[in-house]
């Protein structure tokens, strides 16, 4: 399965920057933004600003089984990088 990767940088409540990728099945920037907001709300960052400025299409790649299963179950997968909670 090919997935589309949206590179995302968001400022947290305490002003540190969280860097994560949103993996989704369709190339849809608005959907990626909505999923980013949904995930941020789930970690208590409801007020984080996410727009096409913070969440941008990066590339398309083949997905691993774990990613595919998560996308099938919830619509997206978050790949956490710098500044994200464990």
PDB file of N, CA, C and O in Angstrom:
ATOM      1  N   UNK A   1       0.852  -1.187   0.000  1.00  0.00           N
ATOM      2  CA  UNK A   1       0.000   0.000   0.000  1.00  0.00           C
ATOM      3  C   UNK A   1       0.891   1.242   0.000  1.00  0.00           C
ATOM      4  O   UNK A   1       1.824   1.354   0.786  1.00  0.00           O
ATOM      5  N   UNK A   2       0.584   2.178  -0.865  1.00  0.00           N
ATOM      6  CA  UNK A   2       1.268   3.466  -0.868  1.00  0.00           C
ATOM      7  C   UNK A   2       0.565   4.414   0.085  1.00  0.00           C
ATOM      8  O   UNK A   2      -0.668   4.438   0.160  1.00  0.00           O
ATOM      9  N   UNK A   3       1.364   5.176   0.816  1.00  0.00           N
ATOM     10  CA  UNK A   3       0.818   6.192   1.715  1.00  0.00           C
ATOM     11  C   UNK A   3       1.415   7.545   1.356  1.00  0.00           C
ATOM     12  O   UNK A   3       2.471   7.622   0.737  1.00  0.00           O
ATOM     13  N   UNK A   4       0.724   8.574   1.768  1.00  0.00           N
ATOM     14  CA  UNK A   4       1.161   9.939   1.518  1.00  0.00           C
ATOM     15  C   UNK A   4       1.586  10.542   2.862  1.00  0.00           C
ATOM     16  O   UNK A   4       0.881  10.408   3.858  1.00  0.00           O
ATOM     17  N   UNK A   5       2.741  11.166   2.853  1.00  0.00           N
ATOM     18  CA  UNK A   5       3.362  11.663   4.077  1.00  0.00           C
ATOM     19  C   UNK A   5       3.268  13.187   4.121  1.00  0.00           C
ATOM     20  O   UNK A   5       3.676  13.863   3.171  1.00  0.00           O
ATOM     21  N   UNK A   6       2.740  13.688   5.237  1.00  0.00           N
ATOM     22  CA  UNK A   6       2.618  15.127   5.457  1.00  0.00           C
ATOM     23  C   UNK A   6       3.514  15.515   6.630  1.00  0.00           C
ATOM     24  O   UNK A   6       3.287  15.093   7.765  1.00  0.00           O
ATOM     25  N   UNK A   7       4.553  16.275   6.330  1.00  0.00           N
ATOM     26  CA  UNK A   7       5.527  16.725   7.308  1.00  0.00           C
ATOM     27  C   UNK A   7       4.901  17.855   8.123  1.00  0.00           C
ATOM     28  O   UNK A   7       4.410  18.837   7.553  1.00  0.00           O
ATOM     29  N   UNK A   8       4.915  17.722   9.451  1.00  0.00           N
ATOM     30  CA  UNK A   8       4.168  18.640  10.303  1.00  0.00           C
ATOM     31  C   UNK A   8       5.024  19.164  11.451  1.00  0.00           C
ATOM     32  O   UNK A   8       5.689  18.388  12.143  1.00  0.00           O
ATOM     33  N   UNK A   9       4.994  20.476  11.625  1.00  0.00           N
ATOM     34  CA  UNK A   9       5.677  21.159  12.733  1.00  0.00           C
ATOM     35  C   UNK A   9       4.631  22.003  13.442  1.00  0.00           C
ATOM     36  O   UNK A   9       4.022  22.882  12.831  1.00  0.00           O
ATOM     37  N   UNK A  10       4.432  21.740  14.746  1.00  0.00           N
ATOM     38  CA  UNK A  10       3.396  22.429  15.504  1.00  0.00           C
ATOM     39  C   UNK A  10       3.991  22.929  16.820  1.00  0.00           C
ATOM     40  O   UNK A  10       4.751  22.217  17.478  1.00  0.00           O
ATOM     41  N   UNK A  11       3.606  24.129  17.203  1.00  0.00           N
ATOM     42  CA  UNK A  11       4.048  24.678  18.484  1.00  0.00           C
ATOM     43  C   UNK A  11       3.091  24.196  19.582  1.00  0.00           C
ATOM     44  O   UNK A  11       1.878  24.392  19.497  1.00  0.00           O
ATOM     45  N   UNK A  12       3.666  23.577  20.617  1.00  0.00           N
ATOM     46  CA  UNK A  12       2.888  23.082  21.750  1.00  0.00           C
ATOM     47  C   UNK A  12       2.553  24.221  22.701  1.00  0.00           C
ATOM     48  O   UNK A  12       3.068  25.330  22.575  1.00  0.00           O
ATOM     49  N   UNK A  13       1.703  23.917  23.672  1.00  0.00           N
ATOM     50  CA  UNK A  13       1.297  24.917  24.676  1.00  0.00           C
ATOM     51  C   UNK A  13       2.483  25.560  25.376  1.00  0.00           C
ATOM     52  O   UNK A  13       2.464  26.747  25.677  1.00  0.00           O
ATOM     53  N   UNK A  14       3.502  24.758  25.675  1.00  0.00           N
ATOM     54  CA  UNK A  14       4.663  25.298  26.394  1.00  0.00           C
ATOM     55  C   UNK A  14       5.699  25.912  25.445  1.00  0.00           C
ATOM     56  O   UNK A  14       6.814  26.199  25.833  1.00  0.00           O
ATOM     57  N   UNK A  15       5.308  26.102  24.193  1.00  0.00           N
ATOM     58  CA  UNK A  15       6.105  26.751  23.144  1.00  0.00           C
ATOM     59  C   UNK A  15       7.201  25.897  22.518  1.00  0.00           C
ATOM     60  O   UNK A  15       7.929  26.386  21.674  1.00  0.00           O
ATOM     61  N   UNK A  16       7.345  24.639  22.923  1.00  0.00           N
ATOM     62  CA  UNK A  16       8.323  23.811  22.218  1.00  0.00           C
ATOM     63  C   UNK A  16       7.690  23.319  20.914  1.00  0.00           C
ATOM     64  O   UNK A  16       6.468  23.298  20.763  1.00  0.00           O
ATOM     65  N   UNK A  17       8.516  22.971  19.951  1.00  0.00           N
ATOM     66  CA  UNK A  17       8.026  22.529  18.641  1.00  0.00           C
ATOM     67  C   UNK A  17       7.952  21.009  18.595  1.00  0.00           C
ATOM     68  O   UNK A  17       8.888  20.320  18.995  1.00  0.00           O
ATOM     69  N   UNK A  18       6.812  20.525  18.137  1.00  0.00           N
ATOM     70  CA  UNK A  18       6.639  19.090  17.908  1.00  0.00           C
ATOM     71  C   UNK A  18       6.730  18.845  16.404  1.00  0.00           C
ATOM     72  O   UNK A  18       6.062  19.523  15.623  1.00  0.00           O
ATOM     73  N   UNK A  19       7.558  17.899  16.030  1.00  0.00           N
ATOM     74  CA  UNK A  19       7.719  17.524  14.627  1.00  0.00           C
ATOM     75  C   UNK A  19       7.230  16.100  14.475  1.00  0.00           C
ATOM     76  O   UNK A  19       7.706  15.195  15.162  1.00  0.00           O
ATOM     77  N   UNK A  20       6.243  15.908  13.583  1.00  0.00           N
ATOM     78  CA  UNK A  20       5.711  14.578  13.322  1.00  0.00           C
ATOM     79  C   UNK A  20       5.216  14.515  11.885  1.00  0.00           C
ATOM     80  O   UNK A  20       4.999  15.541  11.244  1.00  0.00           O
ATOM     81  N   UNK A  21       5.079  13.296  11.397  1.00  0.00           N
ATOM     82  CA  UNK A  21       4.509  13.080  10.065  1.00  0.00           C
ATOM     83  C   UNK A  21       3.128  12.475  10.209  1.00  0.00           C
ATOM     84  O   UNK A  21       2.903  11.639  11.096  1.00  0.00           O
ATOM     85  N   UNK A  22       2.222  12.890   9.351  1.00  0.00           N
ATOM     86  CA  UNK A  22       0.898  12.291   9.254  1.00  0.00           C
ATOM     87  C   UNK A  22       0.921  11.411   8.012  1.00  0.00           C
ATOM     88  O   UNK A  22       1.183  11.900   6.909  1.00  0.00           O
ATOM     89  N   UNK A  23       0.682  10.112   8.187  1.00  0.00           N
ATOM     90  CA  UNK A  23       0.616   9.160   7.067  1.00  0.00           C
ATOM     91  C   UNK A  23      -0.858   8.896   6.783  1.00  0.00           C
ATOM     92  O   UNK A  23      -1.605   8.520   7.700  1.00  0.00           O
ATOM     93  N   UNK A  24      -1.267   9.069   5.519  1.00  0.00           N
ATOM     94  CA  UNK A  24      -2.650   8.778   5.135  1.00  0.00           C
ATOM     95  C   UNK A  24      -2.680   8.073   3.783  1.00  0.00           C
ATOM     96  O   UNK A  24      -1.698   8.110   3.043  1.00  0.00           O
ATOM     97  N   UNK A  25      -3.820   7.442   3.483  1.00  0.00           N
ATOM     98  CA  UNK A  25      -3.950   6.661   2.258  1.00  0.00           C
ATOM     99  C   UNK A  25      -4.213   7.516   1.022  1.00  0.00           C
ATOM    100  O   UNK A  25      -3.873   7.117  -0.089  1.00  0.00           O
ATOM    101  N   UNK A  26      -4.818   8.685   1.200  1.00  0.00           N
ATOM    102  CA  UNK A  26      -5.126   9.527   0.039  1.00  0.00           C
ATOM    103  C   UNK A  26      -4.304  10.813   0.101  1.00  0.00           C
ATOM    104  O   UNK A  26      -3.956  11.274   1.187  1.00  0.00           O
ATOM    105  N   UNK A  27      -4.004  11.352  -1.040  1.00  0.00           N
ATOM    106  CA  UNK A  27      -3.242  12.610  -1.081  1.00  0.00           C
ATOM    107  C   UNK A  27      -4.231  13.760  -0.915  1.00  0.00           C
ATOM    108  O   UNK A  27      -4.756  14.303  -1.880  1.00  0.00           O
ATOM    109  N   UNK A  28      -4.491  14.102   0.349  1.00  0.00           N
ATOM    110  CA  UNK A  28      -5.511  15.085   0.690  1.00  0.00           C
ATOM    111  C   UNK A  28      -5.013  15.930   1.861  1.00  0.00           C
ATOM    112  O   UNK A  28      -5.077  15.502   3.020  1.00  0.00           O
ATOM    113  N   UNK A  29      -4.511  17.105   1.566  1.00  0.00           N
ATOM    114  CA  UNK A  29      -3.944  17.974   2.578  1.00  0.00           C
ATOM    115  C   UNK A  29      -4.909  18.360   3.677  1.00  0.00           C
ATOM    116  O   UNK A  29      -4.535  18.417   4.846  1.00  0.00           O
ATOM    117  N   UNK A  30      -6.158  18.618   3.331  1.00  0.00           N
ATOM    118  CA  UNK A  30      -7.143  18.992   4.343  1.00  0.00           C
ATOM    119  C   UNK A  30      -7.411  17.835   5.295  1.00  0.00           C
ATOM    120  O   UNK A  30      -7.562  18.037   6.499  1.00  0.00           O
ATOM    121  N   UNK A  31      -7.451  16.625   4.759  1.00  0.00           N
ATOM    122  CA  UNK A  31      -7.659  15.458   5.609  1.00  0.00           C
ATOM    123  C   UNK A  31      -6.467  15.263   6.536  1.00  0.00           C
ATOM    124  O   UNK A  31      -6.635  14.948   7.708  1.00  0.00           O
ATOM    125  N   UNK A  32      -5.258  15.463   6.025  1.00  0.00           N
ATOM    126  CA  UNK A  32      -4.057  15.343   6.856  1.00  0.00           C
ATOM    127  C   UNK A  32      -4.103  16.343   8.009  1.00  0.00           C
ATOM    128  O   UNK A  32      -3.761  15.999   9.155  1.00  0.00           O
ATOM    129  N   UNK A  33      -4.539  17.557   7.732  1.00  0.00           N
ATOM    130  CA  UNK A  33      -4.654  18.583   8.773  1.00  0.00           C
ATOM    131  C   UNK A  33      -5.670  18.155   9.831  1.00  0.00           C
ATOM    132  O   UNK A  33      -5.428  18.287  11.031  1.00  0.00           O
ATOM    133  N   UNK A  34      -6.810  17.626   9.401  1.00  0.00           N
ATOM    134  CA  UNK A  34      -7.835  17.176  10.347  1.00  0.00           C
ATOM    135  C   UNK A  34      -7.317  16.043  11.222  1.00  0.00           C
ATOM    136  O   UNK A  34      -7.570  16.013  12.435  1.00  0.00           O
ATOM    137  N   UNK A  35      -6.585  15.112  10.624  1.00  0.00           N
ATOM    138  CA  UNK A  35      -6.007  14.013  11.406  1.00  0.00           C
ATOM    139  C   UNK A  35      -4.951  14.529  12.371  1.00  0.00           C
ATOM    140  O   UNK A  35      -4.855  14.049  13.508  1.00  0.00           O
ATOM    141  N   UNK A  36      -4.145  15.493  11.947  1.00  0.00           N
ATOM    142  CA  UNK A  36      -3.147  16.087  12.844  1.00  0.00           C
ATOM    143  C   UNK A  36      -3.852  16.718  14.042  1.00  0.00           C
ATOM    144  O   UNK A  36      -3.439  16.525  15.195  1.00  0.00           O
ATOM    145  N   UNK A  37      -4.926  17.456  13.798  1.00  0.00           N
ATOM    146  CA  UNK A  37      -5.689  18.091  14.881  1.00  0.00           C
ATOM    147  C   UNK A  37      -6.289  17.045  15.811  1.00  0.00           C
ATOM    148  O   UNK A  37      -6.288  17.210  17.034  1.00  0.00           O
ATOM    149  N   UNK A  38      -6.800  15.964  15.228  1.00  0.00           N
ATOM    150  CA  UNK A  38      -7.398  14.895  16.024  1.00  0.00           C
ATOM    151  C   UNK A  38      -6.344  14.278  16.948  1.00  0.00           C
ATOM    152  O   UNK A  38      -6.588  14.084  18.140  1.00  0.00           O
ATOM    153  N   UNK A  39      -5.162  13.989  16.399  1.00  0.00           N
ATOM    154  CA  UNK A  39      -4.104  13.401  17.219  1.00  0.00           C
ATOM    155  C   UNK A  39      -3.643  14.384  18.294  1.00  0.00           C
ATOM    156  O   UNK A  39      -3.474  14.005  19.459  1.00  0.00           O
ATOM    157  N   UNK A  40      -3.473  15.649  17.929  1.00  0.00           N
ATOM    158  CA  UNK A  40      -3.050  16.652  18.905  1.00  0.00           C
ATOM    159  C   UNK A  40      -4.061  16.764  20.048  1.00  0.00           C
ATOM    160  O   UNK A  40      -3.677  16.852  21.213  1.00  0.00           O
ATOM    161  N   UNK A  41      -5.337  16.720  19.731  1.00  0.00           N
ATOM    162  CA  UNK A  41      -6.366  16.759  20.773  1.00  0.00           C
ATOM    163  C   UNK A  41      -6.240  15.539  21.690  1.00  0.00           C
ATOM    164  O   UNK A  41      -6.418  15.650  22.910  1.00  0.00           O
ATOM    165  N   UNK A  42      -5.894  14.397  21.123  1.00  0.00           N
ATOM    166  CA  UNK A  42      -5.781  13.173  21.922  1.00  0.00           C
ATOM    167  C   UNK A  42      -4.611  13.227  22.913  1.00  0.00           C
ATOM    168  O   UNK A  42      -4.597  12.476  23.884  1.00  0.00           O
ATOM    169  N   UNK A  43      -3.642  14.117  22.671  1.00  0.00           N
ATOM    170  CA  UNK A  43      -2.513  14.260  23.596  1.00  0.00           C
ATOM    171  C   UNK A  43      -2.605  15.556  24.404  1.00  0.00           C
ATOM    172  O   UNK A  43      -1.627  15.979  25.012  1.00  0.00           O
ATOM    173  N   UNK A  44      -3.778  16.189  24.360  1.00  0.00           N
ATOM    174  CA  UNK A  44      -4.001  17.378  25.173  1.00  0.00           C
ATOM    175  C   UNK A  44      -3.515  18.682  24.572  1.00  0.00           C
ATOM    176  O   UNK A  44      -3.407  19.689  25.269  1.00  0.00           O
ATOM    177  N   UNK A  45      -3.247  18.684  23.290  1.00  0.00           N
ATOM    178  CA  UNK A  45      -2.779  19.905  22.606  1.00  0.00           C
ATOM    179  C   UNK A  45      -3.883  20.451  21.689  1.00  0.00           C
ATOM    180  O   UNK A  45      -3.643  20.782  20.533  1.00  0.00           O
ATOM    181  N   UNK A  46      -5.085  20.583  22.231  1.00  0.00           N
ATOM    182  CA  UNK A  46      -6.258  21.006  21.462  1.00  0.00           C
ATOM    183  C   UNK A  46      -6.095  22.368  20.792  1.00  0.00           C
ATOM    184  O   UNK A  46      -6.684  22.620  19.750  1.00  0.00           O
ATOM    185  N   UNK A  47      -5.320  23.247  21.396  1.00  0.00           N
ATOM    186  CA  UNK A  47      -5.204  24.611  20.891  1.00  0.00           C
ATOM    187  C   UNK A  47      -4.070  24.814  19.898  1.00  0.00           C
ATOM    188  O   UNK A  47      -3.861  25.932  19.421  1.00  0.00           O
ATOM    189  N   UNK A  48      -3.347  23.752  19.572  1.00  0.00           N
ATOM    190  CA  UNK A  48      -2.239  23.876  18.621  1.00  0.00           C
ATOM    191  C   UNK A  48      -2.769  24.295  17.251  1.00  0.00           C
ATOM    192  O   UNK A  48      -3.798  23.813  16.798  1.00  0.00           O
ATOM    193  N   UNK A  49      -2.066  25.212  16.624  1.00  0.00           N
ATOM    194  CA  UNK A  49      -2.455  25.699  15.299  1.00  0.00           C
ATOM    195  C   UNK A  49      -1.905  24.751  14.241  1.00  0.00           C
ATOM    196  O   UNK A  49      -0.702  24.476  14.212  1.00  0.00           O
ATOM    197  N   UNK A  50      -2.813  24.250  13.401  1.00  0.00           N
ATOM    198  CA  UNK A  50      -2.412  23.368  12.298  1.00  0.00           C
ATOM    199  C   UNK A  50      -3.113  23.846  11.039  1.00  0.00           C
ATOM    200  O   UNK A  50      -4.339  23.877  10.973  1.00  0.00           O
ATOM    201  N   UNK A  51      -2.324  24.243  10.057  1.00  0.00           N
ATOM    202  CA  UNK A  51      -2.859  24.659   8.762  1.00  0.00           C
ATOM    203  C   UNK A  51      -1.941  24.095   7.689  1.00  0.00           C
ATOM    204  O   UNK A  51      -0.999  23.359   7.992  1.00  0.00           O
ATOM    205  N   UNK A  52      -2.173  24.482   6.458  1.00  0.00           N
ATOM    206  CA  UNK A  52      -1.304  24.024   5.373  1.00  0.00           C
ATOM    207  C   UNK A  52       0.110  24.582   5.520  1.00  0.00           C
ATOM    208  O   UNK A  52       1.039  24.083   4.900  1.00  0.00           O
ATOM    209  N   UNK A  53       0.273  25.577   6.352  1.00  0.00           N
ATOM    210  CA  UNK A  53       1.611  26.113   6.630  1.00  0.00           C
ATOM    211  C   UNK A  53       2.394  25.153   7.535  1.00  0.00           C
ATOM    212  O   UNK A  53       3.591  24.969   7.359  1.00  0.00           O
ATOM    213  N   UNK A  54       1.729  24.551   8.510  1.00  0.00           N
ATOM    214  CA  UNK A  54       2.374  23.647   9.459  1.00  0.00           C
ATOM    215  C   UNK A  54       2.388  22.194   8.997  1.00  0.00           C
ATOM    216  O   UNK A  54       3.203  21.406   9.465  1.00  0.00           O
ATOM    217  N   UNK A  55       1.477  21.822   8.130  1.00  0.00           N
ATOM    218  CA  UNK A  55       1.302  20.423   7.702  1.00  0.00           C
ATOM    219  C   UNK A  55       1.341  20.383   6.171  1.00  0.00           C
ATOM    220  O   UNK A  55       0.368  20.716   5.510  1.00  0.00           O
ATOM    221  N   UNK A  56       2.484  19.954   5.631  1.00  0.00           N
ATOM    222  CA  UNK A  56       2.687  19.997   4.174  1.00  0.00           C
ATOM    223  C   UNK A  56       2.997  18.637   3.595  1.00  0.00           C
ATOM    224  O   UNK A  56       3.738  17.856   4.184  1.00  0.00           O
ATOM    225  N   UNK A  57       2.477  18.395   2.388  1.00  0.00           N
ATOM    226  CA  UNK A  57       2.794  17.152   1.693  1.00  0.00           C
ATOM    227  C   UNK A  57       4.297  17.061   1.490  1.00  0.00           C
ATOM    228  O   UNK A  57       4.946  18.038   1.103  1.00  0.00           O
ATOM    229  N   UNK A  58       4.847  15.884   1.766  1.00  0.00           N
ATOM    230  CA  UNK A  58       6.286  15.670   1.633  1.00  0.00           C
ATOM    231  C   UNK A  58       6.588  14.675   0.509  1.00  0.00           C
ATOM    232  O   UNK A  58       7.313  14.999  -0.417  1.00  0.00           O
ATOM    233  N   UNK A  59       6.030  13.469   0.597  1.00  0.00           N
ATOM    234  CA  UNK A  59       6.300  12.449  -0.405  1.00  0.00           C
ATOM    235  C   UNK A  59       5.321  11.284  -0.265  1.00  0.00           C
ATOM    236  O   UNK A  59       4.541  11.230   0.681  1.00  0.00           O
ATOM    237  N   UNK A  60       5.427  10.345  -1.196  1.00  0.00           N
ATOM    238  CA  UNK A  60       4.637   9.115  -1.185  1.00  0.00           C
ATOM    239  C   UNK A  60       5.609   7.952  -1.036  1.00  0.00           C
ATOM    240  O   UNK A  60       6.694   7.981  -1.615  1.00  0.00           O
ATOM    241  N   UNK A  61       5.217   6.964  -0.233  1.00  0.00           N
ATOM    242  CA  UNK A  61       6.092   5.816  -0.026  1.00  0.00           C
ATOM    243  C   UNK A  61       5.270   4.561   0.229  1.00  0.00           C
ATOM    244  O   UNK A  61       4.066   4.641   0.458  1.00  0.00           O
ATOM    245  N   UNK A  62       5.935   3.416   0.205  1.00  0.00           N
ATOM    246  CA  UNK A  62       5.302   2.155   0.563  1.00  0.00           C
ATOM    247  C   UNK A  62       5.204   2.084   2.085  1.00  0.00           C
ATOM    248  O   UNK A  62       6.122   2.508   2.788  1.00  0.00           O
ATOM    249  N   UNK A  63       4.106   1.534   2.585  1.00  0.00           N
ATOM    250  CA  UNK A  63       3.890   1.453   4.025  1.00  0.00           C
ATOM    251  C   UNK A  63       4.218   0.070   4.559  1.00  0.00           C
ATOM    252  O   UNK A  63       4.033  -0.936   3.873  1.00  0.00           O
ATOM    253  N   UNK A  64       4.669   0.044   5.811  1.00  0.00           N
ATOM    254  CA  UNK A  64       4.898  -1.206   6.522  1.00  0.00           C
ATOM    255  C   UNK A  64       3.569  -1.720   7.058  1.00  0.00           C
ATOM    256  O   UNK A  64       2.600  -0.971   7.201  1.00  0.00           O
ATOM    257  N   UNK A  65       3.533  -3.003   7.411  1.00  0.00           N
ATOM    258  CA  UNK A  65       2.299  -3.659   7.859  1.00  0.00           C
ATOM    259  C   UNK A  65       1.662  -2.937   9.050  1.00  0.00           C
ATOM    260  O   UNK A  65       0.439  -2.744   9.076  1.00  0.00           O
ATOM    261  N   UNK A  66       2.455  -2.540  10.031  1.00  0.00           N
ATOM    262  CA  UNK A  66       1.941  -1.859  11.224  1.00  0.00           C
ATOM    263  C   UNK A  66       1.231  -0.557  10.846  1.00  0.00           C
ATOM    264  O   UNK A  66       0.164  -0.230  11.370  1.00  0.00           O
ATOM    265  N   UNK A  67       1.813   0.180   9.916  1.00  0.00           N
ATOM    266  CA  UNK A  67       1.241   1.447   9.463  1.00  0.00           C
ATOM    267  C   UNK A  67      -0.071   1.191   8.720  1.00  0.00           C
ATOM    268  O   UNK A  67      -1.075   1.871   8.953  1.00  0.00           O
ATOM    269  N   UNK A  68      -0.072   0.206   7.844  1.00  0.00           N
ATOM    270  CA  UNK A  68      -1.282  -0.142   7.082  1.00  0.00           C
ATOM    271  C   UNK A  68      -2.425  -0.494   8.013  1.00  0.00           C
ATOM    272  O   UNK A  68      -3.559  -0.016   7.847  1.00  0.00           O
ATOM    273  N   UNK A  69      -2.155  -1.323   9.018  1.00  0.00           N
ATOM    274  CA  UNK A  69      -3.207  -1.732   9.967  1.00  0.00           C
ATOM    275  C   UNK A  69      -3.770  -0.536  10.728  1.00  0.00           C
ATOM    276  O   UNK A  69      -4.974  -0.434  10.910  1.00  0.00           O
ATOM    277  N   UNK A  70      -2.906   0.364  11.149  1.00  0.00           N
ATOM    278  CA  UNK A  70      -3.366   1.550  11.875  1.00  0.00           C
ATOM    279  C   UNK A  70      -4.195   2.450  10.968  1.00  0.00           C
ATOM    280  O   UNK A  70      -5.244   2.958  11.383  1.00  0.00           O
ATOM    281  N   UNK A  71      -3.766   2.634   9.736  1.00  0.00           N
ATOM    282  CA  UNK A  71      -4.527   3.464   8.791  1.00  0.00           C
ATOM    283  C   UNK A  71      -5.891   2.836   8.514  1.00  0.00           C
ATOM    284  O   UNK A  71      -6.908   3.541   8.476  1.00  0.00           O
ATOM    285  N   UNK A  72      -5.943   1.534   8.364  1.00  0.00           N
ATOM    286  CA  UNK A  72      -7.230   0.853   8.133  1.00  0.00           C
ATOM    287  C   UNK A  72      -8.155   1.025   9.333  1.00  0.00           C
ATOM    288  O   UNK A  72      -9.365   1.170   9.177  1.00  0.00           O
ATOM    289  N   UNK A  73      -7.580   1.018  10.543  1.00  0.00           N
ATOM    290  CA  UNK A  73      -8.376   1.104  11.765  1.00  0.00           C
ATOM    291  C   UNK A  73      -8.817   2.534  12.074  1.00  0.00           C
ATOM    292  O   UNK A  73      -9.967   2.772  12.430  1.00  0.00           O
ATOM    293  N   UNK A  74      -7.906   3.525  11.953  1.00  0.00           N
ATOM    294  CA  UNK A  74      -8.263   4.884  12.383  1.00  0.00           C
ATOM    295  C   UNK A  74      -8.149   5.945  11.298  1.00  0.00           C
ATOM    296  O   UNK A  74      -8.433   7.108  11.540  1.00  0.00           O
ATOM    297  N   UNK A  75      -7.687   5.560  10.109  1.00  0.00           N
ATOM    298  CA  UNK A  75      -7.627   6.509   9.005  1.00  0.00           C
ATOM    299  C   UNK A  75      -6.275   7.172   8.814  1.00  0.00           C
ATOM    300  O   UNK A  75      -6.011   7.735   7.759  1.00  0.00           O
ATOM    301  N   UNK A  76      -5.419   7.110   9.828  1.00  0.00           N
ATOM    302  CA  UNK A  76      -4.114   7.774   9.757  1.00  0.00           C
ATOM    303  C   UNK A  76      -3.125   7.098  10.691  1.00  0.00           C
ATOM    304  O   UNK A  76      -3.501   6.315  11.562  1.00  0.00           O
ATOM    305  N   UNK A  77      -1.857   7.442  10.513  1.00  0.00           N
ATOM    306  CA  UNK A  77      -0.786   6.989  11.397  1.00  0.00           C
ATOM    307  C   UNK A  77       0.101   8.197  11.670  1.00  0.00           C
ATOM    308  O   UNK A  77       0.417   8.946  10.738  1.00  0.00           O
ATOM    309  N   UNK A  78       0.479   8.403  12.921  1.00  0.00           N
ATOM    310  CA  UNK A  78       1.380   9.497  13.274  1.00  0.00           C
ATOM    311  C   UNK A  78       2.763   8.917  13.529  1.00  0.00           C
ATOM    312  O   UNK A  78       2.929   8.015  14.356  1.00  0.00           O
ATOM    313  N   UNK A  79       3.732   9.436  12.794  1.00  0.00           N
ATOM    314  CA  UNK A  79       5.126   9.068  12.996  1.00  0.00           C
ATOM    315  C   UNK A  79       5.773  10.208  13.779  1.00  0.00           C
ATOM    316  O   UNK A  79       5.980  11.291  13.250  1.00  0.00           O
ATOM    317  N   UNK A  80       6.025   9.950  15.069  1.00  0.00           N
ATOM    318  CA  UNK A  80       6.539  10.981  15.964  1.00  0.00           C
ATOM    319  C   UNK A  80       8.042  11.163  15.762  1.00  0.00           C
ATOM    320  O   UNK A  80       8.791  10.191  15.665  1.00  0.00           O
ATOM    321  N   UNK A  81       8.441  12.424  15.748  1.00  0.00           N
ATOM    322  CA  UNK A  81       9.856  12.754  15.677  1.00  0.00           C
ATOM    323  C   UNK A  81      10.199  13.676  16.838  1.00  0.00           C
ATOM    324  O   UNK A  81       9.822  13.363  17.963  1.00  0.00           O
ATOM    325  N   UNK A  82      10.820  14.789  16.593  1.00  0.00           N
ATOM    326  CA  UNK A  82      11.279  15.664  17.679  1.00  0.00           C
ATOM    327  C   UNK A  82      10.117  16.295  18.455  1.00  0.00           C
ATOM    328  O   UNK A  82       9.146  16.749  17.882  1.00  0.00           O
ATOM    329  N   UNK A  83      10.302  16.317  19.789  1.00  0.00           N
ATOM    330  CA  UNK A  83       9.408  17.060  20.659  1.00  0.00           C
ATOM    331  C   UNK A  83       8.055  16.443  20.931  1.00  0.00           C
ATOM    332  O   UNK A  83       7.211  17.058  21.592  1.00  0.00           O
ATOM    333  N   UNK A  84       7.801  15.231  20.448  1.00  0.00           N
ATOM    334  CA  UNK A  84       6.510  14.580  20.661  1.00  0.00           C
ATOM    335  C   UNK A  84       6.545  13.707  21.915  1.00  0.00           C
ATOM    336  O   UNK A  84       7.596  13.142  22.236  1.00  0.00           O
ATOM    337  N   UNK A  85       5.405  13.582  22.592  1.00  0.00           N
ATOM    338  CA  UNK A  85       5.367  12.705  23.771  1.00  0.00           C
ATOM    339  C   UNK A  85       5.592  11.256  23.354  1.00  0.00           C
ATOM    340  O   UNK A  85       5.231  10.860  22.240  1.00  0.00           O
ATOM    341  N   UNK A  86       6.184  10.487  24.253  1.00  0.00           N
ATOM    342  CA  UNK A  86       6.485   9.070  23.968  1.00  0.00           C
ATOM    343  C   UNK A  86       5.253   8.230  23.773  1.00  0.00           C
ATOM    344  O   UNK A  86       4.193   8.503  24.103  1.00  0.00           O
TER     345      UNK A  86
END
